[in-house]
Short mmCIF file of C-alpha atoms and ligand atoms in Angstrom, two decimals:
data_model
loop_
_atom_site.label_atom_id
_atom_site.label_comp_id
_atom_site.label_asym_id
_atom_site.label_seq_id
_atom_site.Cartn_x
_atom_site.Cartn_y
_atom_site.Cartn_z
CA UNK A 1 92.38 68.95 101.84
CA UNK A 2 94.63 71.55 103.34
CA UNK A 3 97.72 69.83 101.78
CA UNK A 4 100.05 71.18 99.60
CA UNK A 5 102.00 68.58 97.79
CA UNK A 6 105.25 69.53 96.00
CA UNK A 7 105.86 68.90 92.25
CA UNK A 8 108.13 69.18 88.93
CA UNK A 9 106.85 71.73 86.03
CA UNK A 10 107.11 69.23 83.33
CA UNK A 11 105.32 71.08 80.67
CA UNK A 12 103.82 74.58 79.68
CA UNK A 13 100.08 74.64 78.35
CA UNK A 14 99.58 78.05 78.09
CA UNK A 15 99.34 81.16 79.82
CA UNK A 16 97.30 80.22 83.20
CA UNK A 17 98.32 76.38 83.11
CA UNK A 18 100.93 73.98 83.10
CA UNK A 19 101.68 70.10 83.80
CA UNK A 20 103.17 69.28 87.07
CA UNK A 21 104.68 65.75 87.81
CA UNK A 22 104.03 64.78 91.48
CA UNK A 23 105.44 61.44 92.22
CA UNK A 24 105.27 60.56 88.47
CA UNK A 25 101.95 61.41 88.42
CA UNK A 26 101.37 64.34 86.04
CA UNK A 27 98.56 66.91 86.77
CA UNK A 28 96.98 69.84 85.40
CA UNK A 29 97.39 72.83 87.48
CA UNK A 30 96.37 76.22 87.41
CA UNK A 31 99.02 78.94 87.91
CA UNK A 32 96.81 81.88 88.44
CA UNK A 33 98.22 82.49 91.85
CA UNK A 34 101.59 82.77 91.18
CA UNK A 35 103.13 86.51 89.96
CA UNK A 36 106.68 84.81 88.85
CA UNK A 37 106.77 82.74 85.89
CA UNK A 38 107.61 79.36 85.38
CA UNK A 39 110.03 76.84 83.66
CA UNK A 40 109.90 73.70 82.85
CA UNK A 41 112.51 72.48 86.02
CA UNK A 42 111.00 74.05 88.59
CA UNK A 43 109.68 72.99 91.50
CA UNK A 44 106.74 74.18 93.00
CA UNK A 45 103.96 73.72 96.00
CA UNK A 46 100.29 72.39 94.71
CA UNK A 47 96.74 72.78 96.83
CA UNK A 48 93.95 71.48 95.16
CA UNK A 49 94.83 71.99 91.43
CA UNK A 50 96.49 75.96 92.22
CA UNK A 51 100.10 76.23 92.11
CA UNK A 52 100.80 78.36 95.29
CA UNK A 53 104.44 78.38 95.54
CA UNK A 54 107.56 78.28 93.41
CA UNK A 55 110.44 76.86 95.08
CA UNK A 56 113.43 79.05 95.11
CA UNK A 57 116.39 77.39 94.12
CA UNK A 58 118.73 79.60 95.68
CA UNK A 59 117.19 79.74 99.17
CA UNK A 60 117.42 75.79 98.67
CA UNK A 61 120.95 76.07 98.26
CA UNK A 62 121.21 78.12 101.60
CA UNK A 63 119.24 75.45 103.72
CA UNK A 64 121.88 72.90 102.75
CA UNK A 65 124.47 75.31 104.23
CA UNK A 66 122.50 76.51 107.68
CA UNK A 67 122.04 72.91 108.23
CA UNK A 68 125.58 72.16 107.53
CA UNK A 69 126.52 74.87 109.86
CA UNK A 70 123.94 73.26 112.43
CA UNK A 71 125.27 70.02 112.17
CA UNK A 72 128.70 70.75 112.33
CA UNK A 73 128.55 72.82 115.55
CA UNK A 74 127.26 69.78 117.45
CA UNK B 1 112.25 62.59 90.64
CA UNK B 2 115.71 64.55 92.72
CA UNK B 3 113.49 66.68 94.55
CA UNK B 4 114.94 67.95 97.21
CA UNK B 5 112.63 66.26 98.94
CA UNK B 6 114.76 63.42 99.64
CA UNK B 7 117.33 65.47 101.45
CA UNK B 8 114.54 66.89 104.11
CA UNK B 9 114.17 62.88 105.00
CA UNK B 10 117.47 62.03 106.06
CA UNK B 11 117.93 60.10 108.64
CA UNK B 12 121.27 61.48 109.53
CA UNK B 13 120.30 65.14 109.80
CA UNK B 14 117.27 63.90 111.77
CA UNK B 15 119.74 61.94 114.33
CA UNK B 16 121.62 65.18 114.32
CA UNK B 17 119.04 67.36 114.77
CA UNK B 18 117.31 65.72 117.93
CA UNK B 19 120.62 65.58 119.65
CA UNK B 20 120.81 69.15 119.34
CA UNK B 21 117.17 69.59 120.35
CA UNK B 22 118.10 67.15 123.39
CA UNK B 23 121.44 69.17 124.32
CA UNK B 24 118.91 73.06 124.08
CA UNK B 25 116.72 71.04 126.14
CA UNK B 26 118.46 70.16 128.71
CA UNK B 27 118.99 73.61 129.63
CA UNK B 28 115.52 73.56 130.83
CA UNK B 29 114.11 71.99 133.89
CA UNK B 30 110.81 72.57 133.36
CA UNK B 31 108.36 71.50 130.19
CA UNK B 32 108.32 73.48 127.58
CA UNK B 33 105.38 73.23 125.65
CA UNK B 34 104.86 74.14 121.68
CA UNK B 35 102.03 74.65 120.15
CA UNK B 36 101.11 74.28 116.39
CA UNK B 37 98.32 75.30 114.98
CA UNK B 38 98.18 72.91 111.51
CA UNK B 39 96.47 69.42 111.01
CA UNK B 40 99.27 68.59 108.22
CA UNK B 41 102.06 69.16 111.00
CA UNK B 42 100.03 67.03 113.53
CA UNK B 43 99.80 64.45 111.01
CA UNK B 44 103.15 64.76 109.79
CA UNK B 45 105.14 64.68 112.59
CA UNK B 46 102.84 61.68 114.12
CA UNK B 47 103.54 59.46 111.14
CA UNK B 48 107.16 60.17 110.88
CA UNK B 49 107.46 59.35 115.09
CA UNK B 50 109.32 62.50 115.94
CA UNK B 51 107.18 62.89 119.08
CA UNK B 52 108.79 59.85 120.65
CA UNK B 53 111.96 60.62 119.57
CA UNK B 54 111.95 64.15 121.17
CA UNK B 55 113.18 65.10 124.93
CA UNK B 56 110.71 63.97 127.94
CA UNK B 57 110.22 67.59 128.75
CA UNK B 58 108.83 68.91 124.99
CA UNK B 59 105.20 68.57 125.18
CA UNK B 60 104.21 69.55 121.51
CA UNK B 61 100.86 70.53 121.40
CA UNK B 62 98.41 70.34 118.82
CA UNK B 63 96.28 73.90 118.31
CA UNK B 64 92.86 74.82 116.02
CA UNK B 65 94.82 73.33 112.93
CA UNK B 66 92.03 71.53 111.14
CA UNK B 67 89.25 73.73 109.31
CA UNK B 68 87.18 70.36 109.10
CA UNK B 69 87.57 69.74 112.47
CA UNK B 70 86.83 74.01 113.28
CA UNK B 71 84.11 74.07 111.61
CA UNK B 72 80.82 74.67 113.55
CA UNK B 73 77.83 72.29 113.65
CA UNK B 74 75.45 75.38 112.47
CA UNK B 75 77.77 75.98 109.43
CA UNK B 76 76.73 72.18 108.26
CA UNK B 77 72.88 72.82 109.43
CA UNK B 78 73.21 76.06 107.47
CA UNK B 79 74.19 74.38 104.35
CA UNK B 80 71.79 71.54 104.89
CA UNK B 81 69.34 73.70 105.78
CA UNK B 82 70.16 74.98 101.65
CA UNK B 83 69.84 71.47 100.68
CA UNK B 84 66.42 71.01 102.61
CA UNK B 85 64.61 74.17 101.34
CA UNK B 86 65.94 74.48 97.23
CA UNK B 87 66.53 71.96 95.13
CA UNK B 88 70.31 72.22 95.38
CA UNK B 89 73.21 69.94 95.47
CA UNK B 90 75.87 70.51 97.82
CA UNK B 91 79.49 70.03 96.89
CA UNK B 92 82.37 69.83 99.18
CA UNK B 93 85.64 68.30 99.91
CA UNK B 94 86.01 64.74 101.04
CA UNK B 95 86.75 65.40 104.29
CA UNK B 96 83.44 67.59 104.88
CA UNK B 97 81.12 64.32 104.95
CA UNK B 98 81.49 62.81 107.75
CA UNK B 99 81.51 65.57 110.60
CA UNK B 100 78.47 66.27 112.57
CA UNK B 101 76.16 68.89 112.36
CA UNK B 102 73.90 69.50 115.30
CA UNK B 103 71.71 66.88 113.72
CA UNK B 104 73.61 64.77 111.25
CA UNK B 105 76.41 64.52 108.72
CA UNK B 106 76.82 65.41 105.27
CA UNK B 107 77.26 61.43 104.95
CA UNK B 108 73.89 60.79 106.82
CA UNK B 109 72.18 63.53 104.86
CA UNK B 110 73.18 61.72 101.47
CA UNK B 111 71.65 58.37 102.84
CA UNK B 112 68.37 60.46 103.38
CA UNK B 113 68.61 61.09 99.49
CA UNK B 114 69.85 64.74 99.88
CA UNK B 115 71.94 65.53 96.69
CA UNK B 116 75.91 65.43 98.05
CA UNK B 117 79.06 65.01 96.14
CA UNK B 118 82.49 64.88 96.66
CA UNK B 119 84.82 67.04 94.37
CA UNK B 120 88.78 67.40 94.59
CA UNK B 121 88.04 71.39 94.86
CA UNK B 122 86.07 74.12 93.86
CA UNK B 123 87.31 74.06 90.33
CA UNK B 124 85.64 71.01 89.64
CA UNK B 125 82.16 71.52 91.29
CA UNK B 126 82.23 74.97 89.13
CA UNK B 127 83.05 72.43 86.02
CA UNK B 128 79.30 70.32 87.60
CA UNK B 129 77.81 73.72 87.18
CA UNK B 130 78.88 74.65 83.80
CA UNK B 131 77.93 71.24 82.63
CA UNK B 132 74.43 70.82 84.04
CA UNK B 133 72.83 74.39 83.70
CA UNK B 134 69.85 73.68 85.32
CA UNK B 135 71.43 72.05 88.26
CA UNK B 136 71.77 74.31 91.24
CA UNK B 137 75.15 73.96 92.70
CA UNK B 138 76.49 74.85 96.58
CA UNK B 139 79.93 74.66 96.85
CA UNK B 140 80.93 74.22 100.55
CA UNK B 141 84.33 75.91 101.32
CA UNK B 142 86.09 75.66 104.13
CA UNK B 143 90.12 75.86 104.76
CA UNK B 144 92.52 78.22 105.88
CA UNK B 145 94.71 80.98 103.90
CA UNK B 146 96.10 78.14 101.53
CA UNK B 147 92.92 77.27 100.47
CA UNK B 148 90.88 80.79 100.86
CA UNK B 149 93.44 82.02 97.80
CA UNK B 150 92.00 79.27 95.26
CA UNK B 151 88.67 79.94 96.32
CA UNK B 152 89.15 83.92 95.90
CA UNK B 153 90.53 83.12 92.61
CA UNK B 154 87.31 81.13 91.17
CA UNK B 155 85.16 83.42 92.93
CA UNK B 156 86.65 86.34 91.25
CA UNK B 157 86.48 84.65 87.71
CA UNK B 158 83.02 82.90 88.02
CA UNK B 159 79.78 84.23 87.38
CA UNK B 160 77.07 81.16 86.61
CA UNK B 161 73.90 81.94 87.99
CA UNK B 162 73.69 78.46 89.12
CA UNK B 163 76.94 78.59 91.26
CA UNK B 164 77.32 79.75 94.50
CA UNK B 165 79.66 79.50 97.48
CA UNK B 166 79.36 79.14 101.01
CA UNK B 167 82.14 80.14 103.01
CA UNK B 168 83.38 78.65 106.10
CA UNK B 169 86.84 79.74 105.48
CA UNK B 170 88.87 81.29 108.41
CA UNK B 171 92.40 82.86 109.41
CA UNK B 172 94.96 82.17 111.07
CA UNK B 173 96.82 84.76 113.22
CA UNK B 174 94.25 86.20 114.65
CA UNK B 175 93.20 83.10 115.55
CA UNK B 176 97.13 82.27 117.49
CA UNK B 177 96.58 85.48 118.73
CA UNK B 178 92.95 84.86 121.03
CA UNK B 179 94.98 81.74 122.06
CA UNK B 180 97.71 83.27 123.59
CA UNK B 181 95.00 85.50 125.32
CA UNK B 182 93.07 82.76 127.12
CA UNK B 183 94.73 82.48 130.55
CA UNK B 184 93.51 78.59 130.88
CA UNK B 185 96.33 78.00 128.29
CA UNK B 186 99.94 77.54 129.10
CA UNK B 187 102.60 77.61 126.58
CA UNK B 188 105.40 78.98 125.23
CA UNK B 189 105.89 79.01 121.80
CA UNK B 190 104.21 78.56 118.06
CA UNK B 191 105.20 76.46 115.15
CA UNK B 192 103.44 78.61 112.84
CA UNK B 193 101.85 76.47 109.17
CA UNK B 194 104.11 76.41 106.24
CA UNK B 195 101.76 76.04 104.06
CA UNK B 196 99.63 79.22 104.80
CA UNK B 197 102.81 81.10 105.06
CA UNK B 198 103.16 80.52 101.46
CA UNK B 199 100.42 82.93 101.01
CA UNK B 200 100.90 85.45 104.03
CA UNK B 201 104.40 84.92 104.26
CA UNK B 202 106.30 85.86 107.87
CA UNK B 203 104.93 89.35 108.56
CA UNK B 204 101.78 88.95 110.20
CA UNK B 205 103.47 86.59 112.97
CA UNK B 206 105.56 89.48 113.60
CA UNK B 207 102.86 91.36 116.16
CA UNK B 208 103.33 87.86 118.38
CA UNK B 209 107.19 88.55 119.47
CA UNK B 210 106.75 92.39 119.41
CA UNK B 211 103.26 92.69 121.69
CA UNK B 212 103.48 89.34 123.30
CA UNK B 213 107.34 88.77 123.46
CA UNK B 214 106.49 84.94 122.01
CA UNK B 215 108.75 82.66 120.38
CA UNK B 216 107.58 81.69 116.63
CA UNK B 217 109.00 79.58 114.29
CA UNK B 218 107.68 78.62 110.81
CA UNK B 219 108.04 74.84 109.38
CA UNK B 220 107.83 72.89 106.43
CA UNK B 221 106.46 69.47 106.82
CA UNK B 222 109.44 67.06 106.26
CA UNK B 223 110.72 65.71 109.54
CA UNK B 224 114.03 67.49 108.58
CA UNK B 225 111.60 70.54 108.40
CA UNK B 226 109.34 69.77 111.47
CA UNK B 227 112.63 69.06 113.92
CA UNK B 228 114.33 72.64 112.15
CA UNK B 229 111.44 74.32 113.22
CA UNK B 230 111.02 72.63 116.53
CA UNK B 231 115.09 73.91 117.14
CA UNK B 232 114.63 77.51 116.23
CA UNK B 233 111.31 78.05 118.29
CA UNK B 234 113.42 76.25 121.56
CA UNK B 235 116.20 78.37 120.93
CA UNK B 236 114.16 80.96 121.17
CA UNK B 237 112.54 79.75 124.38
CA UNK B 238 115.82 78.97 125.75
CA UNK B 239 117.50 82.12 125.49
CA UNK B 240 114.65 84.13 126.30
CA UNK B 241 114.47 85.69 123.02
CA UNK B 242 111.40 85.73 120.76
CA UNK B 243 111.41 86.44 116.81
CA UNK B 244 109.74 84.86 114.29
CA UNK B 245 112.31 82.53 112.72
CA UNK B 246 111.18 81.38 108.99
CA UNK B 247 112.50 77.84 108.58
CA UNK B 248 110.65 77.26 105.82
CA UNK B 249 112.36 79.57 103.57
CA UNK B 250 112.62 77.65 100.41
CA UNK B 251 108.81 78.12 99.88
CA UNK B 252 107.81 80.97 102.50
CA UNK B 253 108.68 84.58 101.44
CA UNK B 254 108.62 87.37 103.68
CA UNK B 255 106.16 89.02 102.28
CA UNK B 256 104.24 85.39 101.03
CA UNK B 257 102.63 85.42 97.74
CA UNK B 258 101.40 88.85 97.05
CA UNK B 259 99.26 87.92 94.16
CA UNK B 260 97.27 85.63 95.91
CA UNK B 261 96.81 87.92 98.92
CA UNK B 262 95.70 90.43 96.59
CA UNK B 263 93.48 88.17 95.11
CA UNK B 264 92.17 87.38 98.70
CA UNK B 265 91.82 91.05 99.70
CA UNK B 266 89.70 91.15 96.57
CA UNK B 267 87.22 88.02 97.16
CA UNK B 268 86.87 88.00 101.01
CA UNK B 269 86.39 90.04 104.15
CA UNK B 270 87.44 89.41 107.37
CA UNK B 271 84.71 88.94 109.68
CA UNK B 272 83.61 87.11 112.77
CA UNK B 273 83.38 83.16 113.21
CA UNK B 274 82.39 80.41 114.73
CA UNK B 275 84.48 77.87 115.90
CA UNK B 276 83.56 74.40 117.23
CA UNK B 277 82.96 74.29 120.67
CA UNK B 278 84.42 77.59 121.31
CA UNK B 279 81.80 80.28 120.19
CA UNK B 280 82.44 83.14 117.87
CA UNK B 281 85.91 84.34 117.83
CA UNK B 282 86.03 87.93 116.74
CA UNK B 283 87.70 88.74 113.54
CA UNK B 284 88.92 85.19 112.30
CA UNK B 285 86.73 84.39 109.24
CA UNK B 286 86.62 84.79 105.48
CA UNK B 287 83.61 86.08 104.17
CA UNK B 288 82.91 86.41 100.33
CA UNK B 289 83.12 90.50 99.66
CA UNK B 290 80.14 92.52 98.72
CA UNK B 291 81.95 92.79 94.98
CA UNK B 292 80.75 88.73 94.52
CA UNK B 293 77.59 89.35 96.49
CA UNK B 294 75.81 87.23 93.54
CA UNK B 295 77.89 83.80 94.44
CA UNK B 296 77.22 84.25 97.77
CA UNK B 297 75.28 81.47 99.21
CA UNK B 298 74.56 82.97 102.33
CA UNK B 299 72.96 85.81 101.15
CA UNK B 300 71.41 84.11 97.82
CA UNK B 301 69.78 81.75 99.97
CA UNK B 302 67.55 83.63 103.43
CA UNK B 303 69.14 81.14 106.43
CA UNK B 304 66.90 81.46 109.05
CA UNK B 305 68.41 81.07 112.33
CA UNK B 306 69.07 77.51 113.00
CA UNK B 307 69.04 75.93 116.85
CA UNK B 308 72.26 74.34 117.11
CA UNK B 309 74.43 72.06 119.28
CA UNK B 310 78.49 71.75 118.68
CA UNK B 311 79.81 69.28 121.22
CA UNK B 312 77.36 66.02 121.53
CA UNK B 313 77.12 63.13 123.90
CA UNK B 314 80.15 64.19 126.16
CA UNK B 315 82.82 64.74 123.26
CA UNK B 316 85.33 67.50 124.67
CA UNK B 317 86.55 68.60 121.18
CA UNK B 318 86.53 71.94 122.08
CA UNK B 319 89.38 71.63 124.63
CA UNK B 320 90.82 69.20 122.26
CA UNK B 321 91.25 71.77 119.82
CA UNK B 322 93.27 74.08 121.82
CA UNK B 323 95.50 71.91 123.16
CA UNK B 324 94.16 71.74 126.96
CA UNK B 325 92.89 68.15 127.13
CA UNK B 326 94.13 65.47 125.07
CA UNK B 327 92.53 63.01 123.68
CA UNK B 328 93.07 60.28 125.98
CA UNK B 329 90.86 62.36 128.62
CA UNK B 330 87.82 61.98 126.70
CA UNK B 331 85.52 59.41 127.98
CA UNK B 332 84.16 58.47 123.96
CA UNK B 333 88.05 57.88 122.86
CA UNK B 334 88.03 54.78 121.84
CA UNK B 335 84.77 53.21 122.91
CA UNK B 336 81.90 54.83 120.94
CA UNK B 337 84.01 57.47 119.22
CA UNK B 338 86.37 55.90 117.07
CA UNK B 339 88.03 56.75 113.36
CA UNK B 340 85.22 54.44 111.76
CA UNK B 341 82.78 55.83 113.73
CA UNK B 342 83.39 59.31 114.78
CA UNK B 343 81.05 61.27 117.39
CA UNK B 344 83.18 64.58 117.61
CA UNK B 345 84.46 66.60 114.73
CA UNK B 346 88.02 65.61 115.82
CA UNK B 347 87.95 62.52 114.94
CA UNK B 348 86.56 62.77 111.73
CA UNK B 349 89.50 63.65 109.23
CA UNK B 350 92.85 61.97 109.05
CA UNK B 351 94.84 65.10 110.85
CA UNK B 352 91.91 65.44 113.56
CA UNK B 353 93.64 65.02 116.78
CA UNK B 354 91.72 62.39 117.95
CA UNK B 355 91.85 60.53 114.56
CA UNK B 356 95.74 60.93 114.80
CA UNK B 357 96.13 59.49 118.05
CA UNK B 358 93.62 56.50 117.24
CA UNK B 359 95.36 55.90 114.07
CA UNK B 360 98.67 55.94 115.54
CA UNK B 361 97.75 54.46 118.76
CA UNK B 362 100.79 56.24 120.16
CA UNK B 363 101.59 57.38 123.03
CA UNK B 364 102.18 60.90 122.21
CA UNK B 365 99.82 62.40 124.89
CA UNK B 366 101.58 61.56 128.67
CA UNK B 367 99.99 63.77 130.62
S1 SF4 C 1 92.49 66.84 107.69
FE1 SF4 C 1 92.12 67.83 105.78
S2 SF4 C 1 91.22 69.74 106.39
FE2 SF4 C 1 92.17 68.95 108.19
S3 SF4 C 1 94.21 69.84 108.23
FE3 SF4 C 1 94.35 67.92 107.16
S4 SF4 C 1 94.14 68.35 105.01
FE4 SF4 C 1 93.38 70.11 106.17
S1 SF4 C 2 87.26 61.25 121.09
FE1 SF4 C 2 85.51 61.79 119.81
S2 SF4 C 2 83.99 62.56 121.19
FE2 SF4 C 2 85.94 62.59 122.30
S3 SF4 C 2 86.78 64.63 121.97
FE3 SF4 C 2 87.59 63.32 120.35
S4 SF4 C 2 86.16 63.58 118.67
FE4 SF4 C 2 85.13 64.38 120.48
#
């Protein structure tokens, strides 16, 4: 119940709610816990129906490059 | 769907990664032993196989992760106590049923004819209460920071008179904190929960290098993530450093999600709580704030004190929890205490330890 299962914004309801595909299953979820706004695009963390997270792209971008630097100084 | 997801599963980086963990390793002669503190990690890293891919002398430890498995027997004889003495039905999360209160289970209690259901979350036994007004409605809560914040946020925006909530929710630094107190643990570093860092984000780890000079690392749950967060808490070890190191960073802010803390701050106090086997642990439980005193279920409802019982019939779950005895060492493992028949708490829900390393059959715990 703990878990936290990432997902795809795939549609904006309305103010506190959007649709979120997880694994091509699309779910209601409730955004009142999140201060940024979202996009259609965006990927984000879901716990029980709350969006808790937004995943941010750019820090994304910078794990692919610490983990090239860790893999390349093998 | 090109989540990134994909990328945190490669088999490539994985190889990488545990030849690096193997090469810091070997700097060691002695076992170093990590401790997380998250049933999702436990699970995680057990179904992905990581712990038999890593170095002989990394002992990864499993800490208090679960709240099912933390929760108290007299928190389940407090709620059926509810069920026994108003005409209420209880609602709670799938996991809940099956762990043993001093007397029985939610499961047992339901064969008895008490009124139990399952719901996904909170959200939808508030939706039971909305639609049948002259039903009486308990929502059972339990769960750590990740799920404290969804709680907080119905509690704050719910007012039926026949709704209320009783919290078993608890937190967890403090929590990391007592362990790294007891002196009948050894270890020497945490992989702290990615998912509750979402909420709290990295800062209150911080007191555990600066008072305790302990190595902390936070990980996602990917075994790209898991073995990232394994190598930045060893480095730490290894060098005889200690920081917290967020590896988690796509999700995890520093600061974590400061509208759902504040939302948090708003619903909940800290306070004192019990923990299975292990008494009362000062200052690691959330309890609804006087502001939502009316969908409090502890105080709408006058608990007498209950007599109560954690550990049954020789199951060691409270050492299990923190990592000192594994499961292997308990005489019920695998005879009368098994995952379709469980005697402890810890071998109730699919991340219990115990459940994990019955499922798995691995073996993960050499002592
Ligand atoms: S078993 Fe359930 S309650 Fe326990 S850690 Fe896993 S998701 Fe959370
Ligand atoms: S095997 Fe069962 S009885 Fe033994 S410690 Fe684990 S949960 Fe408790």
């Amino acid at each position: 119940m703990c878990l936290a299962i990432p997902g795809l914004v795939c549609e904006l309801i309305n103010e506190k709610r959007v649709m979120v595909d997880i694994t091509g299953v699309r779910r209601e979820a409730d955004t009142s816990l999140l201060e940024e706004s979202l996009d259609v695009g965006d990927y984000v963390l879901v716990h029980t129906g709350f969006i808790i997270s937004k995943l941010d792209p750019k820090q994304a971008k910078e794990d692919l490059k610490l983990w090239d630097e860790i893999l390349s100084n093998q | 769907m090109s989540e990134p997801t994909q990328k945190y599963r490669d088999k490539n980086v994985v190889n990488i990664l545990i030849k690096k963990i193997n090469t810091l390793a070997e700097k060691s002669s002695e076992t170093i032993r990590i401790m997380h503190v998250c049933g999702t990690h436990e699970h995680d890293l057990v179904k992905a196989g990581l712990r038999s891919l890593l170095p002989k002398n990394i002992d990864l430890i499993a800490g208090p992760g679960c709240p099912v498995c933390v929760c108290s027997a007299q928190d389940i004889d407090e709620v059926l106590w509810i069920a026994d003495n108003h005409n209420v039905t209880i609602t709670t999360f799938g996991d809940m049923m099956r762990v043993p209160s001093s007397t029985e289970s939610l499961y047992q209690a339901q064969g008895r004819g008490v009124a139990v259901k399952i719901v996904y979350g909170i959200s939808d036994a508030i939706k039971m209460a909305e639609k049948n007004p002259d039903e009486e409605i308990v929502f059972f809560s339990v769960g750590f920071e990740t799920t404290s914040c969804v709680t907080a946020a119905e509690v704050a925006r719910t007012n039926l008179p026949n709704f209320s909530v009783y919290s078993s929710h608890k937190v967890v630094p403090p929590a990391m904190e007592l362990l790294l107190q007891r002196d009948d643990l050894e270890f020497d570093g945490f992989l702290a929960p990615g998912h509750v860092s979402t909420i709290i984000g990295a800062k209150p780890y911080e007191f555990i290098p600066e008072k305790y000079n302990f190595p902390v690392s936070i990980a996602g749950f990917e075994p790209v993530d898991i073995l990232l967060g394994i190598y930045a808490v060893l480095e730490q070890i290894v060098e005889g450093t200690a920081r917290v190191d967020n590896m988690y960073k796509r999700y995890v802010k520093y600061e974590g999600n400061p509208a759902a803390s504040r939302i948090v701050d708003d619903a909940f106090v800290v306070s004192d709580a019990r923990w299975r086997g292990l008494g009362v642990w000062p200052e690691t439980g959330h309890e609804i704030s006087d502001k939502y005193a009316h969908i409090d279920a502890k105080k709408k409802y006058n608990i007498p004190n209950l007599p109560t019982e954690d550990l049954r019939g020789g199951c060691i779950c409270d050492e299990i929890l923190i990592g000192k005895s594994k499961p292997q060492k308990c005489e019920l493992f695998n005879k009368s205490c098994r995952p379709d028949h469980p005697i402890g708490a810890c071998m109730v829900s699919h991340e219990g330890t115990c459940n994990v390393a019955a499922t798995y059959e691995e073996i993960i715990w050499e002592e």
